mmCIF file of C-alpha atoms in Angstrom:
data_model
loop_
_atom_site.group_PDB
_atom_site.id
_atom_site.type_symbol
_atom_site.label_atom_id
_atom_site.label_comp_id
_atom_site.label_asym_id
_atom_site.label_seq_id
_atom_site.Cartn_x
_atom_site.Cartn_y
_atom_site.Cartn_z
ATOM 1 C CA MET A 249 -1.720 -23.748 -16.851
ATOM 2 C CA GLN A 250 1.669 -22.271 -17.655
ATOM 3 C CA GLU A 251 2.114 -24.694 -20.505
ATOM 4 C CA VAL A 252 -1.110 -23.361 -22.137
ATOM 5 C CA ALA A 253 0.224 -19.808 -21.754
ATOM 6 C CA LEU A 254 3.476 -20.733 -23.472
ATOM 7 C CA VAL A 255 1.631 -22.369 -26.363
ATOM 8 C CA LEU A 256 -0.648 -19.280 -26.744
ATOM 9 C CA SER A 257 2.295 -16.847 -26.739
ATOM 10 C CA ALA A 258 3.473 -18.469 -29.929
ATOM 11 C CA ASN A 259 0.211 -17.707 -31.741
ATOM 12 C CA PRO A 260 -0.560 -14.010 -31.497
ATOM 13 C CA ALA A 261 -3.708 -14.174 -33.462
ATOM 14 C CA LEU A 262 -5.229 -16.725 -31.031
ATOM 15 C CA THR A 263 -4.840 -14.560 -27.920
ATOM 16 C CA LEU A 264 -5.537 -11.146 -29.376
ATOM 17 C CA ALA A 265 -9.291 -11.081 -28.725
ATOM 18 C CA THR A 266 -9.083 -12.198 -25.082
ATOM 19 C CA GLY A 267 -5.946 -10.149 -24.408
ATOM 20 C CA VAL A 268 -7.540 -6.834 -25.447
ATOM 21 C CA VAL A 269 -10.458 -7.269 -22.898
ATOM 22 C CA ALA A 270 -8.475 -8.796 -20.084
ATOM 23 C CA GLY A 271 -5.739 -6.219 -20.472
ATOM 24 C CA ALA A 272 -7.756 -3.241 -19.581
ATOM 25 C CA LEU A 273 -9.241 -4.881 -16.468
ATOM 26 C CA LEU A 274 -5.790 -6.133 -15.452
ATOM 27 C CA VAL A 275 -4.356 -2.501 -15.683
ATOM 28 C CA LEU A 276 -7.159 -1.290 -13.404
ATOM 29 C CA VAL A 277 -6.517 -4.035 -10.948
ATOM 30 C CA ILE A 278 -2.735 -3.491 -10.794
ATOM 31 C CA GLN A 279 -3.133 0.310 -10.451
ATOM 32 C CA ARG A 280 -5.677 -0.022 -7.575
ATOM 33 C CA PHE A 281 -3.408 -2.539 -5.794
ATOM 34 C CA ARG A 282 -0.412 -0.205 -6.102
ATOM 35 C CA ALA A 283 -2.452 2.669 -4.772
ATOM 36 C CA ARG A 284 -2.737 0.819 -1.401
ATOM 37 C CA THR A 285 0.833 1.918 -0.622
ATOM 38 C CA ARG A 286 1.267 5.098 -2.632
ATOM 39 C CA PRO A 287 1.315 8.147 -0.552
ATOM 40 C CA SER A 288 -0.984 11.025 -1.465
ATOM 41 C CA SER A 289 -1.372 14.491 -0.081
ATOM 42 C CA ASN A 290 -5.008 14.360 -0.747
ATOM 43 C CA SER A 291 -6.210 10.689 -1.228
ATOM 44 C CA LEU A 292 -9.857 11.630 -1.328
ATOM 45 C CA GLU A 293 -9.549 14.115 -4.288
ATOM 46 C CA GLY A 294 -11.653 13.042 -7.232
ATOM 47 C CA LEU A 295 -13.213 9.998 -5.533
ATOM 48 C CA PHE A 296 -15.401 10.671 -2.431
ATOM 49 C CA THR A 297 -16.061 13.417 -0.036
ATOM 50 C CA LYS A 298 -15.151 12.533 3.589
ATOM 51 C CA ASP A 299 -18.833 12.073 4.368
ATOM 52 C CA SER A 300 -19.409 9.688 1.422
ATOM 53 C CA LEU A 301 -16.286 7.702 2.026
ATOM 54 C CA GLY A 302 -17.310 7.227 5.595
ATOM 55 C CA GLU A 303 -20.657 5.953 4.484
ATOM 56 C CA GLU A 304 -19.087 3.528 2.096
ATOM 57 C CA MET A 305 -16.708 2.108 4.831
ATOM 58 C CA ASP A 306 -19.715 1.714 7.096
ATOM 59 C CA LYS A 307 -21.284 -0.389 4.468
ATOM 60 C CA VAL A 308 -18.162 -2.603 4.180
ATOM 61 C CA VAL A 309 -18.156 -3.109 7.919
ATOM 62 C CA GLU A 310 -21.839 -3.997 7.951
ATOM 63 C CA ARG A 311 -21.484 -6.512 5.075
ATOM 64 C CA ARG A 312 -18.606 -8.223 6.955
ATOM 65 C CA SER A 313 -20.498 -8.387 10.168
ATOM 66 C CA PHE A 314 -23.495 -9.876 8.383
ATOM 67 C CA ALA A 315 -21.487 -12.313 6.170
ATOM 68 C CA GLY A 316 -21.058 -15.003 8.875
ATOM 69 C CA ARG A 317 -24.733 -15.511 8.926
ATOM 70 C CA SER A 318 -25.585 -15.331 5.258
ATOM 71 C CA GLY A 319 -23.581 -17.737 3.254
ATOM 72 C CA ALA A 320 -21.754 -17.147 -0.012
ATOM 73 C CA VAL A 321 -21.778 -17.709 -3.731
ATOM 74 C CA LEU A 322 -18.597 -18.927 -5.379
ATOM 75 C CA ARG A 323 -18.251 -18.724 -9.247
ATOM 76 C CA ALA A 324 -15.408 -20.314 -10.999
ATOM 77 C CA ARG A 325 -14.271 -20.824 -14.723
ATOM 78 C CA VAL A 326 -11.484 -22.852 -16.163
ATOM 79 C CA ASP A 327 -8.654 -20.695 -17.120
ATOM 80 C CA HIS A 328 -8.051 -20.291 -20.929
ATOM 81 C CA LEU A 329 -11.060 -22.378 -21.571
ATOM 82 C CA PRO A 330 -11.673 -21.243 -25.200
ATOM 83 C CA GLN A 331 -7.973 -21.984 -26.068
ATOM 84 C CA VAL A 332 -8.320 -25.440 -24.486
ATOM 85 C CA GLY A 333 -11.048 -26.171 -26.950
ATOM 86 C CA GLN A 334 -9.019 -24.703 -29.857
ATOM 87 C CA LEU A 335 -5.782 -26.592 -29.073
ATOM 88 C CA TRP A 336 -6.956 -29.876 -27.746
ATOM 89 C CA GLY A 337 -10.483 -30.124 -29.054
ATOM 90 C CA GLN A 338 -13.968 -29.845 -27.645
ATOM 91 C CA GLU A 339 -13.958 -33.257 -25.977
ATOM 92 C CA THR A 340 -10.960 -32.110 -23.857
ATOM 93 C CA ARG A 341 -12.608 -28.857 -23.253
ATOM 94 C CA ALA A 342 -15.732 -30.696 -21.831
ATOM 95 C CA ALA A 343 -13.463 -32.938 -19.842
ATOM 96 C CA ALA A 344 -11.797 -29.993 -18.249
ATOM 97 C CA ILE A 345 -15.123 -28.403 -17.094
ATOM 98 C CA ALA A 346 -16.233 -31.863 -15.767
ATOM 99 C CA GLN A 347 -13.007 -32.243 -13.797
ATOM 100 C CA VAL A 348 -13.345 -28.896 -12.034
ATOM 101 C CA ALA A 349 -16.908 -29.769 -11.238
ATOM 102 C CA GLN A 350 -15.932 -33.128 -9.750
ATOM 103 C CA VAL A 351 -13.325 -31.421 -7.573
ATOM 104 C CA MET A 352 -15.990 -29.004 -6.333
ATOM 105 C CA ARG A 353 -18.596 -31.547 -5.614
ATOM 106 C CA ALA A 354 -16.052 -33.744 -3.764
ATOM 107 C CA GLY A 355 -14.649 -30.821 -1.756
ATOM 108 C CA VAL A 356 -17.838 -29.155 -0.306
ATOM 109 C CA ARG A 357 -20.352 -30.068 2.234
ATOM 110 C CA ASN A 358 -23.450 -32.238 1.622
ATOM 111 C CA GLY A 359 -25.749 -29.278 1.974
ATOM 112 C CA ASP A 360 -23.904 -27.123 -0.413
ATOM 113 C CA VAL A 361 -25.126 -26.787 -3.999
ATOM 114 C CA VAL A 362 -22.778 -27.113 -6.988
ATOM 115 C CA LYS A 363 -24.114 -26.360 -10.590
ATOM 116 C CA THR A 364 -22.887 -25.545 -13.980
ATOM 117 C CA VAL A 365 -24.243 -22.466 -15.675
ATOM 118 C CA SER A 366 -23.943 -22.321 -19.490
ATOM 119 C CA ASP A 367 -24.053 -19.057 -21.472
ATOM 120 C CA PRO A 368 -24.739 -19.981 -25.139
ATOM 121 C CA VAL A 369 -24.063 -16.371 -26.223
ATOM 122 C CA SER A 370 -20.424 -16.352 -25.003
ATOM 123 C CA ASN A 371 -20.027 -20.131 -25.252
ATOM 124 C CA THR A 372 -18.752 -20.292 -21.660
ATOM 125 C CA GLU A 373 -19.548 -22.525 -18.687
ATOM 126 C CA THR A 374 -19.371 -21.159 -15.201
ATOM 127 C CA LEU A 375 -19.374 -23.412 -12.152
ATOM 128 C CA GLU A 376 -21.075 -22.149 -9.166
ATOM 129 C CA ILE A 377 -21.205 -23.190 -5.515
ATOM 130 C CA HIS A 378 -23.901 -21.903 -3.005
ATOM 131 C CA THR A 379 -22.790 -22.520 0.510
ATOM 132 C CA ALA A 380 -24.533 -21.468 3.764
ATOM 133 C CA ASP A 381 -23.227 -20.308 7.219
ATOM 134 C CA VAL A 382 -19.863 -19.133 6.117
ATOM 135 C CA SER A 383 -18.177 -15.731 5.950
ATOM 136 C CA GLU A 384 -16.676 -14.357 2.701
ATOM 137 C CA THR A 385 -13.156 -14.984 4.129
ATOM 138 C CA GLU A 386 -14.152 -18.620 4.812
ATOM 139 C CA ALA A 387 -15.666 -19.013 1.373
ATOM 140 C CA GLY A 388 -12.424 -17.622 -0.213
ATOM 141 C CA ALA A 389 -10.462 -20.235 1.802
ATOM 142 C CA ILE A 390 -12.728 -22.949 0.330
ATOM 143 C CA ALA A 391 -11.983 -21.743 -3.186
ATOM 144 C CA ARG A 392 -8.252 -21.838 -2.566
ATOM 145 C CA ARG A 393 -8.421 -25.302 -1.096
ATOM 146 C CA LEU A 394 -10.309 -26.489 -4.174
ATOM 147 C CA LEU A 395 -7.689 -24.940 -6.507
ATOM 148 C CA ASP A 396 -4.934 -26.777 -4.514
ATOM 149 C CA THR A 397 -6.730 -30.004 -5.085
ATOM 150 C CA LEU A 398 -7.263 -29.278 -8.756
ATOM 151 C CA ALA A 399 -3.482 -28.540 -9.266
ATOM 152 C CA GLN A 400 -2.644 -32.113 -8.288
ATOM 153 C CA MET A 401 -4.890 -33.671 -10.785
ATOM 154 C CA PRO A 402 -3.608 -34.692 -14.300
ATOM 155 C CA MET A 403 -5.764 -33.790 -17.204
ATOM 156 C CA PRO A 404 -6.297 -36.564 -19.783
ATOM 157 C CA GLY A 405 -5.742 -35.511 -23.350
ATOM 158 C CA MET A 406 -3.363 -32.619 -22.470
ATOM 159 C CA GLY A 407 -0.023 -34.337 -21.779
ATOM 160 C CA PRO A 408 1.320 -35.906 -18.556
ATOM 161 C CA ASN A 409 2.753 -32.602 -17.144
ATOM 162 C CA MET A 410 -0.280 -30.350 -17.793
ATOM 163 C CA ARG A 411 -2.854 -29.388 -15.360
ATOM 164 C CA VAL A 412 -6.227 -27.636 -15.552
ATOM 165 C CA SER A 413 -6.412 -24.393 -13.559
ATOM 166 C CA ALA A 414 -9.359 -22.190 -12.657
ATOM 167 C CA SER A 415 -10.100 -18.889 -11.001
ATOM 168 C CA PHE A 416 -12.817 -17.987 -8.428
ATOM 169 C CA GLY A 417 -14.951 -14.939 -7.616
ATOM 170 C CA VAL A 418 -16.467 -15.097 -4.232
ATOM 171 C CA ALA A 419 -19.316 -13.009 -2.671
ATOM 172 C CA ALA A 420 -21.029 -13.303 0.765
ATOM 173 C CA ARG A 421 -24.692 -12.494 0.811
ATOM 174 C CA GLN A 422 -25.431 -8.972 2.116
ATOM 175 C CA PRO A 423 -28.320 -7.898 4.270
ATOM 176 C CA GLY A 424 -31.521 -7.838 2.068
ATOM 177 C CA GLU A 425 -29.536 -9.047 -0.952
ATOM 178 C CA SER A 426 -31.127 -11.417 -3.484
ATOM 179 C CA GLU A 427 -29.318 -14.433 -4.740
ATOM 180 C CA GLU A 428 -29.046 -12.938 -8.182
ATOM 181 C CA GLU A 429 -27.397 -9.807 -6.648
ATOM 182 C CA ALA A 430 -24.802 -11.880 -4.774
ATOM 183 C CA ARG A 431 -24.138 -13.851 -7.990
ATOM 184 C CA ASN A 432 -23.593 -10.709 -9.913
ATOM 185 C CA ARG A 433 -20.965 -9.472 -7.335
ATOM 186 C CA ALA A 434 -19.282 -12.859 -7.473
ATOM 187 C CA GLU A 435 -19.156 -12.544 -11.243
ATOM 188 C CA VAL A 436 -17.457 -9.178 -11.058
ATOM 189 C CA ALA A 437 -14.869 -10.662 -8.707
ATOM 190 C CA LEU A 438 -14.375 -13.593 -10.981
ATOM 191 C CA ALA A 439 -13.795 -11.314 -13.970
ATOM 192 C CA ALA A 440 -11.159 -9.480 -11.944
ATOM 193 C CA ALA A 441 -9.507 -12.702 -10.950
ATOM 194 C CA GLN A 442 -9.188 -13.936 -14.458
ATOM 195 C CA ALA A 443 -7.913 -10.517 -15.720
ATOM 196 C CA ALA A 444 -5.270 -10.701 -13.021
ATOM 197 C CA GLY A 445 -3.878 -14.046 -14.232
ATOM 198 C CA GLU A 446 -4.745 -17.692 -13.671
ATOM 199 C CA ASP A 447 -5.377 -19.863 -10.554
ATOM 200 C CA ARG A 448 -6.646 -16.802 -8.647
ATOM 201 C CA VAL A 449 -9.213 -16.211 -6.036
ATOM 202 C CA ILE A 450 -10.758 -12.614 -5.510
ATOM 203 C CA THR A 451 -13.516 -11.913 -3.136
ATOM 204 C CA ALA A 452 -16.198 -9.157 -3.626
ATOM 205 C CA GLY A 453 -15.046 -7.469 -0.462
ATOM 206 C CA GLU A 454 -11.429 -7.315 -1.793
ATOM 207 C CA TRP A 455 -12.598 -5.933 -5.137
ATOM 208 C CA GLU A 456 -14.988 -3.380 -3.518
ATOM 209 C CA GLU A 457 -12.189 -2.149 -1.160
ATOM 210 C CA ILE A 458 -9.845 -1.808 -4.237
ATOM 211 C CA MET A 459 -12.554 0.309 -5.939
ATOM 212 C CA LEU A 460 -12.794 2.609 -2.899
ATOM 213 C CA LEU A 461 -9.136 3.492 -3.158
ATOM 214 C CA PRO A 462 -8.234 6.774 -4.801
ATOM 215 C CA ALA A 463 -7.349 6.646 -8.419
ATOM 216 C CA PRO A 464 -3.545 6.599 -8.969
ATOM 217 C CA GLU A 465 -2.063 9.949 -9.594
ATOM 218 C CA PRO A 466 -0.970 10.499 -13.219
ATOM 219 C CA SER A 467 2.741 10.206 -13.772
ATOM 220 C CA PRO A 468 4.546 13.496 -14.131
ATOM 221 C CA ALA A 469 5.274 14.492 -17.688
ATOM 222 C CA LYS A 470 8.776 13.885 -18.681
ATOM 223 C CA ASP A 471 10.820 16.848 -20.024
ATOM 224 C CA THR A 472 12.249 15.688 -23.358
ATOM 225 C CA LYS A 473 14.176 18.837 -24.039
ATOM 226 C CA ALA A 474 17.831 18.671 -23.642
ATOM 227 C CA ALA A 475 19.164 20.165 -20.491
#
């Protein structure tokens, strides 16, 4: 929804509240991704001992080997949803949620479950898919395919060139994990996806691997004294 972003940029008061929260998480996401390629003389310092890091990586491998048998939870929210309601009215806001739900129901298998979860406290609606017998990678591919379909659909009430976009958080069920626990991990991934921009998909595995990376080293202090 690039057009939405352009409208919002002209009204700083409208975006301040959401920008402060999303900005902090976005900085963390960017720093962690950059750390993937940043050399470090001691990449474990301040994070894990060698033993504990090995244990964490073993858990990642175990989760991935189990994921193909467990199914996954996909959680999605319309990007800039509060602003959609403010700019185009609550009727258009409701229509945007309904359109994303329609794309989901049309794009998943008959046995998959699609539902809308409302949070009256934050006034948000989250769309949720429960799908069986898929790995986390496959579930992420499903989310991206749904977003591709959504991008082709015009949104009544928002102008001929405007489209609704959404972001996904995806989590495969872990061994012994409850549905609520999988949902919570998908929610964390969704928060990271929306903080990173719009029209994004982040899996819980990707986010957990990012968090295992060593924290970026502080930038060296610059000498402001004249040479």
